[in-house]
Amino acid sequence: MSDLAGPVLDLLDVQVGERVLDLGCGDGRLLASLRDKRNADIQGIELDLEAIKQCLGRGVPVIQENLDHGLQSFADDSFDFAVLSQTLQQVRQPRRLLQEMLRVAHKALILVPNFGHWKVRLQIITQGRAPVTSSLPYEWFDTPNIHFMSMIDVKDLVRNIDAKIVREIPIVAGRAVEKAWWPNLRAESALYVLEQLPVVPR
């Protein structure tokens, strides 16, 4: 996430005092930056104990929790933003987690690898093996990833949960390119800002 900190901060557009929840916050670097630069009210969730220690060393409030268990400890609309970076493909119920993010926060930001990238397709076609790329760097037998989705699949999922994509930024050759052509073929990963669609009374 460190090389994408700029685009993430721009997408979040956090105002002074706004509340940010980072799911799978790692060492807490993003939250610390939001606290220091935007005076944000921050909260992290992390499972790994060593990462939690790093968060605490940065003064980042963090709780140890498994994202597969949902976000039941948080009330509706507890945050302005919920962030999930390179983790959606690792949880058992990604649909449920996105719904939970949009329950506890007004907006959700997700960063996901793109299984539709041309290098992924080429390795499958020419080598007939599980692909290994910069955004999917693990061998099949030791990967934490259990779901593989393209940018098109992400859009389908967002529609399925009655949400909308406010912004989409493909990451092409390590750079954030908002107006990229053929993004599902060229982007190694993509950033999305999501909002829940308003409930239409019947």
Tab-separated table of C-alpha atoms in Angstrom:
chain	number	residue	atom	x	y	z
A	1	MET	CA	0.000	0.000	0.000
A	2	SER	CA	2.901	2.395	0.625
A	3	ASP	CA	3.427	3.170	-3.083
A	4	LEU	CA	-0.298	3.862	-3.460
A	5	ALA	CA	-0.620	6.036	-0.364
A	6	GLY	CA	-1.060	9.187	-2.470
A	7	PRO	CA	-3.990	7.875	-4.558
A	8	VAL	CA	-5.574	6.358	-1.449
A	9	LEU	CA	-5.387	9.654	0.434
A	10	ASP	CA	-6.788	11.513	-2.580
A	11	LEU	CA	-9.656	9.061	-2.956
A	12	LEU	CA	-10.541	9.167	0.715
A	13	ASP	CA	-10.582	12.984	0.762
A	14	VAL	CA	-10.771	12.868	4.555
A	15	GLN	CA	-11.785	16.124	6.181
A	16	VAL	CA	-10.584	17.285	9.590
A	17	GLY	CA	-11.946	15.074	12.347
A	18	GLU	CA	-13.604	12.503	10.081
A	19	ARG	CA	-13.631	8.865	11.158
A	20	VAL	CA	-11.662	6.204	9.268
A	21	LEU	CA	-11.685	2.427	9.827
A	22	ASP	CA	-8.878	0.415	8.187
A	23	LEU	CA	-9.620	-3.313	7.950
A	24	GLY	CA	-6.442	-5.350	7.885
A	25	CYS	CA	-4.485	-2.200	8.662
A	26	GLY	CA	-1.065	-3.895	8.719
A	27	ASP	CA	1.558	-1.744	10.417
A	28	GLY	CA	-0.828	1.226	10.670
A	29	ARG	CA	1.084	3.472	8.283
A	30	LEU	CA	-1.965	4.690	6.355
A	31	LEU	CA	-3.930	5.465	9.507
A	32	ALA	CA	-0.976	7.271	11.069
A	33	SER	CA	-0.673	9.389	7.917
A	34	LEU	CA	-4.380	10.258	8.014
A	35	ARG	CA	-4.103	11.188	11.681
A	36	ASP	CA	-1.029	13.358	11.158
A	37	LYS	CA	-2.073	15.031	7.881
A	38	ARG	CA	-5.860	15.246	8.254
A	39	ASN	CA	-6.349	15.001	12.035
A	40	ALA	CA	-8.615	12.023	11.333
A	41	ASP	CA	-10.284	9.969	14.048
A	42	ILE	CA	-8.740	6.572	13.244
A	43	GLN	CA	-9.327	2.917	14.111
A	44	GLY	CA	-7.561	-0.177	12.818
A	45	ILE	CA	-8.453	-3.867	12.707
A	46	GLU	CA	-5.650	-6.398	12.338
A	47	LEU	CA	-5.192	-10.111	13.011
A	48	ASP	CA	-1.394	-10.405	12.956
A	49	LEU	CA	0.187	-9.778	16.361
A	50	GLU	CA	3.464	-8.369	15.017
A	51	ALA	CA	1.576	-5.871	12.858
A	52	ILE	CA	-0.514	-4.888	15.880
A	53	LYS	CA	2.678	-4.130	17.802
A	54	GLN	CA	3.826	-1.885	14.950
A	55	CYS	CA	0.480	-0.077	15.019
A	56	LEU	CA	0.783	0.531	18.732
A	57	GLY	CA	4.324	1.791	18.215
A	58	ARG	CA	2.879	4.420	15.846
A	59	GLY	CA	0.169	5.330	18.320
A	60	VAL	CA	-2.538	3.825	16.092
A	61	PRO	CA	-5.531	2.379	17.983
A	62	VAL	CA	-6.082	-1.176	16.802
A	63	ILE	CA	-8.151	-4.180	17.804
A	64	GLN	CA	-7.356	-7.799	16.993
A	65	GLU	CA	-10.215	-9.289	15.027
A	66	ASN	CA	-10.827	-11.785	12.230
A	67	LEU	CA	-12.588	-10.100	9.303
A	68	ASP	CA	-14.335	-13.379	8.490
A	69	HIS	CA	-16.366	-12.834	11.659
A	70	GLY	CA	-17.809	-9.561	10.358
A	71	LEU	CA	-17.913	-6.153	12.022
A	72	GLN	CA	-20.549	-6.807	14.671
A	73	SER	CA	-18.659	-4.775	17.274
A	74	PHE	CA	-19.364	-1.567	15.308
A	75	ALA	CA	-22.712	0.203	15.101
A	76	ASP	CA	-24.266	1.441	11.869
A	77	ASP	CA	-22.661	4.609	10.441
A	78	SER	CA	-19.822	4.579	12.978
A	79	PHE	CA	-17.320	5.860	10.386
A	80	ASP	CA	-17.073	8.151	7.400
A	81	PHE	CA	-14.723	5.781	5.532
A	82	ALA	CA	-13.874	2.074	5.718
A	83	VAL	CA	-10.694	0.925	3.931
A	84	LEU	CA	-9.806	-2.593	2.759
A	85	SER	CA	-6.509	-3.014	0.898
A	86	GLN	CA	-5.500	-6.249	-0.901
A	87	THR	CA	-7.658	-8.310	1.464
A	88	LEU	CA	-11.071	-8.818	-0.151
A	89	GLN	CA	-9.776	-11.833	-2.094
A	90	GLN	CA	-8.555	-13.434	1.153
A	91	VAL	CA	-11.750	-13.442	3.216
A	92	ARG	CA	-14.244	-16.290	3.043
A	93	GLN	CA	-17.312	-14.111	2.484
A	94	PRO	CA	-16.297	-11.031	0.457
A	95	ARG	CA	-19.899	-10.113	-0.332
A	96	ARG	CA	-20.824	-10.048	3.328
A	97	LEU	CA	-17.725	-8.041	4.257
A	98	LEU	CA	-18.484	-5.355	1.661
A	99	GLN	CA	-22.028	-5.124	2.987
A	100	GLU	CA	-20.666	-4.760	6.510
A	101	MET	CA	-18.238	-2.037	5.410
A	102	LEU	CA	-21.092	-0.038	3.904
A	103	ARG	CA	-23.171	-0.597	7.019
A	104	VAL	CA	-20.585	0.829	9.408
A	105	ALA	CA	-19.252	3.559	7.069
A	106	HIS	CA	-20.690	6.073	4.618
A	107	LYS	CA	-18.079	5.143	1.988
A	108	ALA	CA	-15.854	2.121	1.406
A	109	LEU	CA	-12.476	2.123	-0.353
A	110	ILE	CA	-11.118	-1.181	-1.615
A	111	LEU	CA	-7.899	-2.090	-3.411
A	112	VAL	CA	-8.057	-5.458	-5.180
A	113	PRO	CA	-5.809	-7.412	-7.578
A	114	ASN	CA	-7.178	-7.864	-11.096
A	115	PHE	CA	-7.308	-11.471	-12.297
A	116	GLY	CA	-8.208	-10.180	-15.758
A	117	HIS	CA	-4.733	-8.656	-16.274
A	118	TRP	CA	-3.069	-9.717	-19.529
A	119	LYS	CA	-0.121	-11.385	-17.774
A	120	VAL	CA	-2.519	-13.587	-15.807
A	121	ARG	CA	-4.367	-14.567	-18.979
A	122	LEU	CA	-1.144	-15.188	-20.884
A	123	GLN	CA	0.332	-17.473	-18.215
A	124	ILE	CA	-2.842	-19.551	-18.089
A	125	ILE	CA	-3.059	-19.847	-21.884
A	126	THR	CA	0.622	-20.410	-22.708
A	127	GLN	CA	1.831	-22.239	-19.594
A	128	GLY	CA	-1.367	-23.844	-18.359
A	129	ARG	CA	-0.476	-23.081	-14.756
A	130	ALA	CA	-1.613	-20.910	-11.862
A	131	PRO	CA	-0.300	-17.398	-12.589
A	132	VAL	CA	2.254	-15.485	-10.513
A	133	THR	CA	2.405	-11.709	-11.056
A	134	SER	CA	3.339	-8.549	-9.141
A	135	SER	CA	-0.200	-8.243	-7.771
A	136	LEU	CA	-0.606	-12.023	-7.302
A	137	PRO	CA	2.906	-12.907	-6.101
A	138	TYR	CA	2.237	-16.258	-4.431
A	139	GLU	CA	2.527	-19.797	-5.712
A	140	TRP	CA	-0.799	-21.624	-5.693
A	141	PHE	CA	0.211	-23.836	-2.755
A	142	ASP	CA	1.067	-21.014	-0.319
A	143	THR	CA	-1.227	-18.176	-1.385
A	144	PRO	CA	-3.526	-16.482	1.149
A	145	ASN	CA	-5.888	-15.677	-1.737
A	146	ILE	CA	-8.995	-17.835	-1.980
A	147	HIS	CA	-11.005	-15.776	-4.502
A	148	PHE	CA	-9.831	-14.510	-7.885
A	149	MET	CA	-11.759	-11.712	-9.552
A	150	SER	CA	-11.368	-9.338	-12.448
A	151	MET	CA	-12.441	-5.701	-12.524
A	152	ILE	CA	-15.636	-6.833	-14.247
A	153	ASP	CA	-16.333	-9.268	-11.400
A	154	VAL	CA	-15.907	-6.468	-8.845
A	155	LYS	CA	-18.501	-4.364	-10.682
A	156	ASP	CA	-20.895	-7.320	-10.687
A	157	LEU	CA	-20.425	-7.770	-6.940
A	158	VAL	CA	-21.039	-4.083	-6.244
A	159	ARG	CA	-24.316	-4.230	-8.188
A	160	ASN	CA	-25.257	-7.423	-6.349
A	161	ILE	CA	-25.102	-5.686	-2.963
A	162	ASP	CA	-27.089	-2.645	-4.193
A	163	ALA	CA	-24.107	-0.322	-4.002
A	164	LYS	CA	-22.451	1.949	-6.555
A	165	ILE	CA	-18.901	2.745	-7.631
A	166	VAL	CA	-18.208	6.429	-7.023
A	167	ARG	CA	-14.672	6.278	-8.417
A	168	GLU	CA	-12.550	3.611	-10.082
A	169	ILE	CA	-8.781	3.947	-10.502
A	170	PRO	CA	-6.921	1.173	-12.345
A	171	ILE	CA	-3.290	0.599	-11.328
A	172	VAL	CA	-1.320	0.208	-14.569
A	173	ALA	CA	2.423	-0.552	-14.400
A	174	GLY	CA	2.420	0.530	-10.762
A	175	ARG	CA	0.764	3.891	-11.483
A	176	ALA	CA	-2.742	5.106	-10.713
A	177	VAL	CA	-4.370	5.872	-14.092
A	178	GLU	CA	-7.976	6.993	-13.698
A	179	LYS	CA	-8.765	7.181	-17.437
A	180	ALA	CA	-6.935	4.016	-18.522
A	181	TRP	CA	-8.006	2.361	-21.757
A	182	TRP	CA	-8.826	-1.366	-21.620
A	183	PRO	CA	-8.416	-1.321	-17.817
A	184	ASN	CA	-9.554	-4.910	-17.225
A	185	LEU	CA	-6.773	-6.090	-19.538
A	186	ARG	CA	-4.006	-3.656	-18.513
A	187	ALA	CA	-4.482	-3.036	-14.786
A	188	GLU	CA	-2.653	-5.224	-12.266
A	189	SER	CA	-5.036	-4.022	-9.563
A	190	ALA	CA	-7.694	-1.363	-9.028
A	191	LEU	CA	-8.907	1.093	-6.410
A	192	TYR	CA	-12.628	1.667	-5.870
A	193	VAL	CA	-14.684	4.041	-3.764
A	194	LEU	CA	-18.130	2.608	-3.037
A	195	GLU	CA	-21.369	3.951	-1.612
A	196	GLN	CA	-24.600	2.219	-0.685
A	197	LEU	CA	-27.503	2.994	-3.007
A	198	PRO	CA	-30.392	4.747	-1.263
A	199	VAL	CA	-33.307	2.539	-0.333
A	200	VAL	CA	-36.244	3.275	-2.629
A	201	PRO	CA	-39.563	3.126	-0.751
A	202	ARG	CA	-42.148	0.805	-2.278
